[in-house]
PDB file of C-alpha atoms in Angstrom:
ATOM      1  CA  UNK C   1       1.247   7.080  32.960  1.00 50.00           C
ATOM      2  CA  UNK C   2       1.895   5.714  29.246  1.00 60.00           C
ATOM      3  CA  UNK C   3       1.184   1.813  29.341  1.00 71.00           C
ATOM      4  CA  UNK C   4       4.066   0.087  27.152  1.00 76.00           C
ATOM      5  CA  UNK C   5       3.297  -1.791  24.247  1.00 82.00           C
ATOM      6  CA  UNK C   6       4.068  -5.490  24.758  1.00 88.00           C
ATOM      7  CA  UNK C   7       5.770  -7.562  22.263  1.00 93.00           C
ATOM      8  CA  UNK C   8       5.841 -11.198  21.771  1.00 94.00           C
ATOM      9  CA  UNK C   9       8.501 -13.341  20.457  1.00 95.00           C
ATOM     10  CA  UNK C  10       7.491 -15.167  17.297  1.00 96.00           C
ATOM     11  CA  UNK C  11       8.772 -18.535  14.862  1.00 96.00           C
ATOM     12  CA  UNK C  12      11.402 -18.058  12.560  1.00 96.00           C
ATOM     13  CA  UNK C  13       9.858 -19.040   9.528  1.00 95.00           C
ATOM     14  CA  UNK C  14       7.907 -15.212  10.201  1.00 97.00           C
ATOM     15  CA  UNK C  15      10.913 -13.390   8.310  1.00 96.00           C
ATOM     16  CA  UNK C  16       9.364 -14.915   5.473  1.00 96.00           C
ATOM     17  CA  UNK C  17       6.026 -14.110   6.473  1.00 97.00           C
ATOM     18  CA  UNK C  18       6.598 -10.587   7.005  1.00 97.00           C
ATOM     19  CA  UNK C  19       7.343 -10.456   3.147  1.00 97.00           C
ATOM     20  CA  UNK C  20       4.348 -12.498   1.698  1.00 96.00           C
ATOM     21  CA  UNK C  21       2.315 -10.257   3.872  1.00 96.00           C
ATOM     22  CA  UNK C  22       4.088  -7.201   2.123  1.00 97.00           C
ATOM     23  CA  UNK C  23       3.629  -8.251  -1.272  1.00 96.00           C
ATOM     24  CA  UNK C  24       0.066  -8.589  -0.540  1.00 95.00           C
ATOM     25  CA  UNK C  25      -0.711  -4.829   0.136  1.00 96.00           C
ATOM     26  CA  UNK C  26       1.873  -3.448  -2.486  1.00 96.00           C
ATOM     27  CA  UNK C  27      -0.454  -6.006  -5.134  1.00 94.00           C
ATOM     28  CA  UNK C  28      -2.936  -3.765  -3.675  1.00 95.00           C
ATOM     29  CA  UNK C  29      -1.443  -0.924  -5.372  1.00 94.00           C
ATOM     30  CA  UNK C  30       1.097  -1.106  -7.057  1.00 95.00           C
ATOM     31  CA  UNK C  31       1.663   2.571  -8.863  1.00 95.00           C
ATOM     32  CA  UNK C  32       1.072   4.266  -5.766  1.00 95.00           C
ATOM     33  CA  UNK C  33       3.756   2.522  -3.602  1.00 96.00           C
ATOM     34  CA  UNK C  34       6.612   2.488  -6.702  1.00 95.00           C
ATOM     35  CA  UNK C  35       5.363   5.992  -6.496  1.00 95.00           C
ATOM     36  CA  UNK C  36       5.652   6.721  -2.932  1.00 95.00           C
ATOM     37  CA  UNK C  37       8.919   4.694  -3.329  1.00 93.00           C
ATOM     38  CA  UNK C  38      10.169   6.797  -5.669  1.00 93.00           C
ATOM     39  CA  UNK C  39       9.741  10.181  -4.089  1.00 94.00           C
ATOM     40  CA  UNK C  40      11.810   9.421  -0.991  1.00 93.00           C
ATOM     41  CA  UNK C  41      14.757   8.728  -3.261  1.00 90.00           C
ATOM     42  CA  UNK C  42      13.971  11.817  -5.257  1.00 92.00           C
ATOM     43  CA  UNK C  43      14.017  14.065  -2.240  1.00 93.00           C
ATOM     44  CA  UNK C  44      16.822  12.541  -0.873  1.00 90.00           C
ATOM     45  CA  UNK C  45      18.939  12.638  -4.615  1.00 89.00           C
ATOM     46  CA  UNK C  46      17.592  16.534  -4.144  1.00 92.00           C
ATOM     47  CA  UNK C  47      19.098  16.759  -0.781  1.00 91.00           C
ATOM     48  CA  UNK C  48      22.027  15.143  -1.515  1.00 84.00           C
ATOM     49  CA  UNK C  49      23.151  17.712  -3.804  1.00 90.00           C
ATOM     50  CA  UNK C  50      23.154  20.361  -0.744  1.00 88.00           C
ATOM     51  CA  UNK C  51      26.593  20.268   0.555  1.00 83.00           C
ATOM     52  CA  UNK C  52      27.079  18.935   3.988  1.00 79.00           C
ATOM     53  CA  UNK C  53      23.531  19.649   4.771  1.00 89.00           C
ATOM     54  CA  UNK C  54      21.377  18.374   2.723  1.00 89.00           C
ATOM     55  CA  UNK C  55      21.931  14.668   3.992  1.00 87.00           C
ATOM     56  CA  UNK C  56      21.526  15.418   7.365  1.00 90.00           C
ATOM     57  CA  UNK C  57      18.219  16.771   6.569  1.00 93.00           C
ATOM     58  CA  UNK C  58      16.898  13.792   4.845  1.00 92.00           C
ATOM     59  CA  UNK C  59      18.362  11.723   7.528  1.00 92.00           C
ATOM     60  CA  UNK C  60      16.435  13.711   9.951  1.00 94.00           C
ATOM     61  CA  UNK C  61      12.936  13.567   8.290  1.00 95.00           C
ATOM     62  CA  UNK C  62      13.751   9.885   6.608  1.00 95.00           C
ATOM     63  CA  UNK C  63      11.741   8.296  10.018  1.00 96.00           C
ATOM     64  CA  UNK C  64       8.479  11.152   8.936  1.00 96.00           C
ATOM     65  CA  UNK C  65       8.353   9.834   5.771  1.00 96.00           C
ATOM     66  CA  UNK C  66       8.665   5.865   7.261  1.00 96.00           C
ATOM     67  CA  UNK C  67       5.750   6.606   9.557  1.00 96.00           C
ATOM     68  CA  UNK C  68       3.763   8.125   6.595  1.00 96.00           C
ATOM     69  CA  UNK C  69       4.106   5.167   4.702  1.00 96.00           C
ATOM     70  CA  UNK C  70       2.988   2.942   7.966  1.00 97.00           C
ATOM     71  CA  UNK C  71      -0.251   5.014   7.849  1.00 96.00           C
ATOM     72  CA  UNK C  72      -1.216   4.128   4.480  1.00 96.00           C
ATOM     73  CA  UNK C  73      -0.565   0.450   5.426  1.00 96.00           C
ATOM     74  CA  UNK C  74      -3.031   0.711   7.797  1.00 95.00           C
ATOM     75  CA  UNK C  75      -5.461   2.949   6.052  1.00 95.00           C
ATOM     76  CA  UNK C  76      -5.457   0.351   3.249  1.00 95.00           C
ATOM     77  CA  UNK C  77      -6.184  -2.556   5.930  1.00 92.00           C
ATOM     78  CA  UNK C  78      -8.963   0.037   7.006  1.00 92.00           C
ATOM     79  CA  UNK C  79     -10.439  -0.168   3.354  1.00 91.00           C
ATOM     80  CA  UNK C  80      -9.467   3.494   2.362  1.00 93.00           C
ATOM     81  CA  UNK C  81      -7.427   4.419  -0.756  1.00 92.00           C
ATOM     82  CA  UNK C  82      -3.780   4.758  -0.461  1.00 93.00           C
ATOM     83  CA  UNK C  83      -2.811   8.277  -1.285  1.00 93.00           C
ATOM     84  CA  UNK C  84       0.329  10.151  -2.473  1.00 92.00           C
ATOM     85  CA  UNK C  85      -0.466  12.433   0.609  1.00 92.00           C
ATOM     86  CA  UNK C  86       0.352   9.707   2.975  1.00 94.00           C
ATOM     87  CA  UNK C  87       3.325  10.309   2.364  1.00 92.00           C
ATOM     88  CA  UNK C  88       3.526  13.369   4.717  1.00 93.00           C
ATOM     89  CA  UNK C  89       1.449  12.146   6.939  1.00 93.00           C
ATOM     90  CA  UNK C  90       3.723  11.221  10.048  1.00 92.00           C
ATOM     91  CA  UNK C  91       4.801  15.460   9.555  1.00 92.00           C
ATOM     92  CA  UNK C  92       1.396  16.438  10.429  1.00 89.00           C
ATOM     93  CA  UNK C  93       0.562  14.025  13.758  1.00 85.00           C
ATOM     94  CA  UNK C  94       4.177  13.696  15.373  1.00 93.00           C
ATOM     95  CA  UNK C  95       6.406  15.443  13.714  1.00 93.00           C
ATOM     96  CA  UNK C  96       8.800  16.616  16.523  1.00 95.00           C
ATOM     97  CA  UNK C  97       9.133  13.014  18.021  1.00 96.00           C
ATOM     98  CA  UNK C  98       9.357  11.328  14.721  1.00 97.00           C
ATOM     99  CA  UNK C  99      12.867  13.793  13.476  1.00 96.00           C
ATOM    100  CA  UNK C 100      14.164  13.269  16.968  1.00 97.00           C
ATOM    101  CA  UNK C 101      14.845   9.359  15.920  1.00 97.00           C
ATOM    102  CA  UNK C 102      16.231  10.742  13.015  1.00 95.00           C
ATOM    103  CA  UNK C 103      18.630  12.735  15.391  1.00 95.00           C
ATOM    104  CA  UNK C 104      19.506   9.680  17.656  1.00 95.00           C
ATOM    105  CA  UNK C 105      20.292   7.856  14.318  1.00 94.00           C
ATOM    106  CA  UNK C 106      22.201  10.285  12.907  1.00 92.00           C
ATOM    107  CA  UNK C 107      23.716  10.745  15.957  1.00 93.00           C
ATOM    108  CA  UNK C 108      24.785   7.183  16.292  1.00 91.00           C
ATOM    109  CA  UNK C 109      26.015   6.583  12.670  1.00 88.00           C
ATOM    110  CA  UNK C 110      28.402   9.912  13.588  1.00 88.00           C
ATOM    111  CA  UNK C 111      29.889   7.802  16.785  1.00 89.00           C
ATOM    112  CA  UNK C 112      29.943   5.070  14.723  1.00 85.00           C
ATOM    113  CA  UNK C 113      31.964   6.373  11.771  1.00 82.00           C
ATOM    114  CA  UNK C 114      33.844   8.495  14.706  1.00 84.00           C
ATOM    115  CA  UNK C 115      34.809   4.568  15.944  1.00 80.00           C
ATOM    116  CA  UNK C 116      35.961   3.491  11.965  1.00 75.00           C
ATOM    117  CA  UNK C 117      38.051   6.280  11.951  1.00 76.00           C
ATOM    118  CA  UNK C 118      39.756   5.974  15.361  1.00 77.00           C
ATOM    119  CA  UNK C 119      40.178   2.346  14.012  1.00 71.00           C
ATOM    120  CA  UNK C 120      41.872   3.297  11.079  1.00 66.00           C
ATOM    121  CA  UNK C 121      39.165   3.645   8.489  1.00 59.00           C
ATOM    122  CA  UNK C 122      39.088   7.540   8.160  1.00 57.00           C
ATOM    123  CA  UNK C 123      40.068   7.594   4.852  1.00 55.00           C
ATOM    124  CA  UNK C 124      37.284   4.846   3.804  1.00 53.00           C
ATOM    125  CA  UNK C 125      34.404   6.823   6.495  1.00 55.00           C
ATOM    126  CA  UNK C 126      35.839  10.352   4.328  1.00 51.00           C
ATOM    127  CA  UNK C 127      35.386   8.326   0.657  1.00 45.00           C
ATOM    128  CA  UNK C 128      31.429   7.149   1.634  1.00 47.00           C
ATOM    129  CA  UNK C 129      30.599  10.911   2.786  1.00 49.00           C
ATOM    130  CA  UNK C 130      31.829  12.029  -0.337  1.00 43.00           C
ATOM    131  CA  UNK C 131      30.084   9.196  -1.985  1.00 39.00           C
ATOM    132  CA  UNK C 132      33.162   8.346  -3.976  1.00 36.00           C
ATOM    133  CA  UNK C 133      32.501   5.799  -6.590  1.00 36.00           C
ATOM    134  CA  UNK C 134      34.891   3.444  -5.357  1.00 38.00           C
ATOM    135  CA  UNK C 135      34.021   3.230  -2.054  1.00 38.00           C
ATOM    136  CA  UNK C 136      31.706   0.167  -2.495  1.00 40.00           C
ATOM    137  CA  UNK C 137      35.239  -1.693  -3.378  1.00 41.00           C
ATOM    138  CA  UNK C 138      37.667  -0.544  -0.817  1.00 43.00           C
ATOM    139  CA  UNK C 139      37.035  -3.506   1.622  1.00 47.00           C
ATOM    140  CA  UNK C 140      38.647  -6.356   0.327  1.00 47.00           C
ATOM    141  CA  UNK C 141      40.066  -9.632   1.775  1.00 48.00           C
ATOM    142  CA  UNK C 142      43.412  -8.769   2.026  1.00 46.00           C
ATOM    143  CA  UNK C 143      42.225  -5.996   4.343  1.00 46.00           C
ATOM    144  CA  UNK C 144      40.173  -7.913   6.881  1.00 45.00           C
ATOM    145  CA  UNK C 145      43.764  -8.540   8.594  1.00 47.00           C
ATOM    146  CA  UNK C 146      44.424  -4.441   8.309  1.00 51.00           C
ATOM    147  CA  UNK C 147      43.017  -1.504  10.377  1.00 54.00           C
ATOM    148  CA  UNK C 148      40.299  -0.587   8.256  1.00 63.00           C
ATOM    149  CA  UNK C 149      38.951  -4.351   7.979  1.00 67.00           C
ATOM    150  CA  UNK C 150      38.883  -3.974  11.998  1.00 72.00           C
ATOM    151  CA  UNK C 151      37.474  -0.630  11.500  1.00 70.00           C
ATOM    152  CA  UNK C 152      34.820  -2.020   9.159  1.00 73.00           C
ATOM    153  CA  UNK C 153      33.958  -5.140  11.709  1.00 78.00           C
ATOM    154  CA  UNK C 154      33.137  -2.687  14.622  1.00 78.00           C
ATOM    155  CA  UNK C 155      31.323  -0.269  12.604  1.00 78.00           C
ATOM    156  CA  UNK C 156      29.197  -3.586  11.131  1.00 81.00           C
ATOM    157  CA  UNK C 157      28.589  -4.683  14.852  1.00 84.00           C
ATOM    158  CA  UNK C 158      27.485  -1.309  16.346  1.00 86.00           C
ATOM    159  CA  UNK C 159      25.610  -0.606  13.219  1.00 88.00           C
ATOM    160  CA  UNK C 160      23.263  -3.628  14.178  1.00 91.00           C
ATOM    161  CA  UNK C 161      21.903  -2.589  17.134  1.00 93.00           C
ATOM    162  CA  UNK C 162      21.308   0.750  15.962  1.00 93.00           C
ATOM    163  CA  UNK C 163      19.342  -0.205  13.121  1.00 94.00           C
ATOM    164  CA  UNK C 164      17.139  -2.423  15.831  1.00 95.00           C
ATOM    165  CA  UNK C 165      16.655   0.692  17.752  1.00 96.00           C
ATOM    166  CA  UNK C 166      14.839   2.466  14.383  1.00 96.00           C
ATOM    167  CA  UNK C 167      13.105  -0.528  12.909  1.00 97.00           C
ATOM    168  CA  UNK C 168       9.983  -0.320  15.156  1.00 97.00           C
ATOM    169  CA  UNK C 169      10.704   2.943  16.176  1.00 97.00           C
ATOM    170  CA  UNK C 170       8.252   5.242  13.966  1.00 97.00           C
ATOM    171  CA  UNK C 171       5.958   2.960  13.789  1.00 96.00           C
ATOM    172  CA  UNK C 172       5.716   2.690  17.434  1.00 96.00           C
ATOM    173  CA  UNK C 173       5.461   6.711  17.704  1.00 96.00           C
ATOM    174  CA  UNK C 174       2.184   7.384  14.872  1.00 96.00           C
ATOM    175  CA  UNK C 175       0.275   4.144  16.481  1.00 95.00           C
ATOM    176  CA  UNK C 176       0.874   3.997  19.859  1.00 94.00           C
ATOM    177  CA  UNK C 177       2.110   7.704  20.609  1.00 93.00           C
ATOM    178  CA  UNK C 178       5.273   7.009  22.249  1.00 94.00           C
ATOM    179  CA  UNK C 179       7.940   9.296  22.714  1.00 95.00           C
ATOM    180  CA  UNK C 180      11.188   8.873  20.247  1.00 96.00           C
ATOM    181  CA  UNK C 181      13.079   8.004  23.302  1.00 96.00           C
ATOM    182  CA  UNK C 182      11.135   5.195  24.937  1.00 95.00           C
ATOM    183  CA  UNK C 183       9.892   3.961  21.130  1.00 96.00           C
ATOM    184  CA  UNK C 184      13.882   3.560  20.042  1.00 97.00           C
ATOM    185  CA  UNK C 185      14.710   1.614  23.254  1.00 96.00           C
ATOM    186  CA  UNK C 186      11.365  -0.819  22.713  1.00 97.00           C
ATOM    187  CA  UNK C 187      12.249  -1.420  19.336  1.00 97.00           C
ATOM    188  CA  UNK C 188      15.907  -2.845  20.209  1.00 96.00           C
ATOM    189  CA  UNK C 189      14.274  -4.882  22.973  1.00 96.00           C
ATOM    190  CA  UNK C 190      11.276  -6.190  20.680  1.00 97.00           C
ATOM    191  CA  UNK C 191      14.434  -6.932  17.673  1.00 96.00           C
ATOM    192  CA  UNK C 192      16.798  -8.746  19.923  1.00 96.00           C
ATOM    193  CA  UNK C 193      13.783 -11.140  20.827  1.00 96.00           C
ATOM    194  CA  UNK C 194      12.955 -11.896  17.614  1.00 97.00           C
ATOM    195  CA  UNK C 195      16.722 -11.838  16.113  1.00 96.00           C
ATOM    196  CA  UNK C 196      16.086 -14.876  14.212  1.00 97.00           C
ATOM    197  CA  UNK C 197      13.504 -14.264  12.079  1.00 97.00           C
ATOM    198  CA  UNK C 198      14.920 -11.377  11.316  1.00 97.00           C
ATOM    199  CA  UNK C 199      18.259 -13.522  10.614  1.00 96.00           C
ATOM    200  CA  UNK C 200      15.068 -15.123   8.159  1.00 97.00           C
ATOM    201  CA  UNK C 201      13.735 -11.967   6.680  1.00 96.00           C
ATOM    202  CA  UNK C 202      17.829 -10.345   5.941  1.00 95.00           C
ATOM    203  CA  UNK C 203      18.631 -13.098   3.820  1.00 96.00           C
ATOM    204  CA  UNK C 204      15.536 -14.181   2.656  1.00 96.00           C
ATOM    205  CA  UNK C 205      15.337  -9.797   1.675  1.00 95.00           C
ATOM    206  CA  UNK C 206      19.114  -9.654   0.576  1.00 93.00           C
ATOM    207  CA  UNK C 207      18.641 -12.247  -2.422  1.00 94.00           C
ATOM    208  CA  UNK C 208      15.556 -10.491  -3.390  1.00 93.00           C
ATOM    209  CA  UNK C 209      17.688  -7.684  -4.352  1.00 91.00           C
ATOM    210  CA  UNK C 210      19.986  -9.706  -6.040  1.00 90.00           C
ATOM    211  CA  UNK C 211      17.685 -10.986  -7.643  1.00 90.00           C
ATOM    212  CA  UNK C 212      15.734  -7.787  -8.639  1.00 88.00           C
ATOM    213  CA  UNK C 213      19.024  -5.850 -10.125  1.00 86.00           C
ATOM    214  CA  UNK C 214      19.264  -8.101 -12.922  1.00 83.00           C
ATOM    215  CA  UNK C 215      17.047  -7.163 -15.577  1.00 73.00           C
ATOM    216  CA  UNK C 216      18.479  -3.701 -15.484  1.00 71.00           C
ATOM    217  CA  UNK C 217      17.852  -3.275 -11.785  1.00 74.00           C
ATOM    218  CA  UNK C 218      13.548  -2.891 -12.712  1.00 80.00           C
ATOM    219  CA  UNK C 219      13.148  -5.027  -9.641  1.00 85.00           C
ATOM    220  CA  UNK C 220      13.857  -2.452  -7.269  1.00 89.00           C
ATOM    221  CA  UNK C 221      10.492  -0.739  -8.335  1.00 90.00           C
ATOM    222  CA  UNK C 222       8.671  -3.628  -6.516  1.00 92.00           C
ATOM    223  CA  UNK C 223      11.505  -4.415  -3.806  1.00 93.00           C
ATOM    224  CA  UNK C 224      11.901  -0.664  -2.653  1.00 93.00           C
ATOM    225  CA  UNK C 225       8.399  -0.637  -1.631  1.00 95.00           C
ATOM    226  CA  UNK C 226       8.047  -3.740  -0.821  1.00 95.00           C
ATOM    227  CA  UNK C 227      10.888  -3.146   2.187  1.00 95.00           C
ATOM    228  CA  UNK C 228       9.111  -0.475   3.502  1.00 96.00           C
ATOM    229  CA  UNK C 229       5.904  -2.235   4.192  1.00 97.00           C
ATOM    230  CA  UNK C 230       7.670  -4.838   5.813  1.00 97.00           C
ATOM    231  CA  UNK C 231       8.552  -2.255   8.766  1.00 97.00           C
ATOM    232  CA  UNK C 232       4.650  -2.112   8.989  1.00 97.00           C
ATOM    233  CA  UNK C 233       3.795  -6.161   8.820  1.00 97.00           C
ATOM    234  CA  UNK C 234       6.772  -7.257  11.041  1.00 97.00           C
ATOM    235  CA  UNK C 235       5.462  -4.482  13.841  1.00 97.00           C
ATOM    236  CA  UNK C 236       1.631  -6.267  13.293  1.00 96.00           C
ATOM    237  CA  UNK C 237       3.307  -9.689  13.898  1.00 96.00           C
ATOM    238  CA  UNK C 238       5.753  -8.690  16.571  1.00 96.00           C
ATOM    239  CA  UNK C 239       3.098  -6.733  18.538  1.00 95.00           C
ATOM    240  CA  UNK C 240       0.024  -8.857  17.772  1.00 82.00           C
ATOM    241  CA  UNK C 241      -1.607  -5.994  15.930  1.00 72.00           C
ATOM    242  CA  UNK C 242      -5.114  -7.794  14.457  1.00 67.00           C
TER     243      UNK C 242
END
């Protein structure tokens, strides 16, 4: 019988933790994470121009490519070099649990946008899968009164707990084995505990970005990887990993 991973609850000023932690191992090195960075958006800007398809793919393998990433966190704690073929790593050891939380979250953002449009946000849910330019700046404050600002408040709300569900989720699977099923519902369990430092680590995260698209959006080369690794140092923390 599979023992489950206990979690602890931990201060709020560990959201902020989480990301001094991160930027230590991306100082590390720094090429090979903008790299690794990169090539996730690359595959899924090569994805995305498969119709209908191709972004259900990505979505599927996205959590693969997360737990590849959380292996060369720990093979850099470990002393060994972090490697462009860490990348695929999480394909090799647990690939069939690992694209069935890709499933479940695809799944749920379907039910979700399923909600926005029996809400009355079809025509903003149709404009985002088309990736229409102007979708960013249909939600405005005049519609927060109007169906699709309802539509948009669900969608926010169930959106939450889903993303709970994945944040531990293929981490969980590549270090402690789990199944996708039991690793999805510890890592909403293990998130609602510690909601508030991860209030900490959003906004503390969101300003970053600000922050890093002005000079001509350069910052994202350190922020991009330096989001992923926080999946890996928050699940350390969370689950006093030492």
């Amino acid at each position: 019988m599979q023992t489950i991973p206990e979690f602890r609850r931990v201060p709020a000023g560990h959201g902020w933790l989480w990301i001094k932690q991160a930027f230590g191992l991306f100082k590390q090195s720094p090429l090979i994470w903008i790299a690794l960075s990169v090539s996730i958006f690359l595959v899924a800007g090569l994805l995305g121009i498969i119709p209908r398809i191709g972004s259900v793919v990505f979505q599927l393998i996205s959590p693969a490519f997360t737990a590849g990433l959380m292996l060369g966190c720990k093979a850099m704690e470990s002393g060994e070099e972090l490697e462009i073929a860490h990348l695929f790593a999480g394909f090799k050891s647990h690939g069939a649990q690992l694209v069935t939380i890709g499933g479940i979250y695809l799944v749920g953002l379907i039910l979700i946008a399923g909600v926005m449009t029996a809400l009355g946000g079809g025509a903003l849910v149709a404009m985002m899968l088309q990736g229409h330019p102007e979708a960013g700046n249909v939600v405005t404050p005049e519609m927060l009164g109007s169906g699709t600002g309802l539509a948009v408040l669900v969608a926010l709300a169930l959106l939450i707990p889903l993303l709970m569900a994945y944040w531990f989720a293929p981490t969980l699977v590549v270090f402690r084995n789990m199944g996708a099923v039991d690793a999805m519902k510890l890592s909403i369990r293990a998130a609602w505990a510690n909601m508030i430092p991860f209030l900490v680590y959003g906004m503390i995260v969101f300003v970053l970005f600000v922050v890093a698209a002005i000079p001509l959006m350069l910052g994202f080369l350190i922020m991009l990887p330096l989001a992923f690794i926080t999946y890996y140092t928050s699940y350390k923390d969370v689950f006093d990993v030492t």
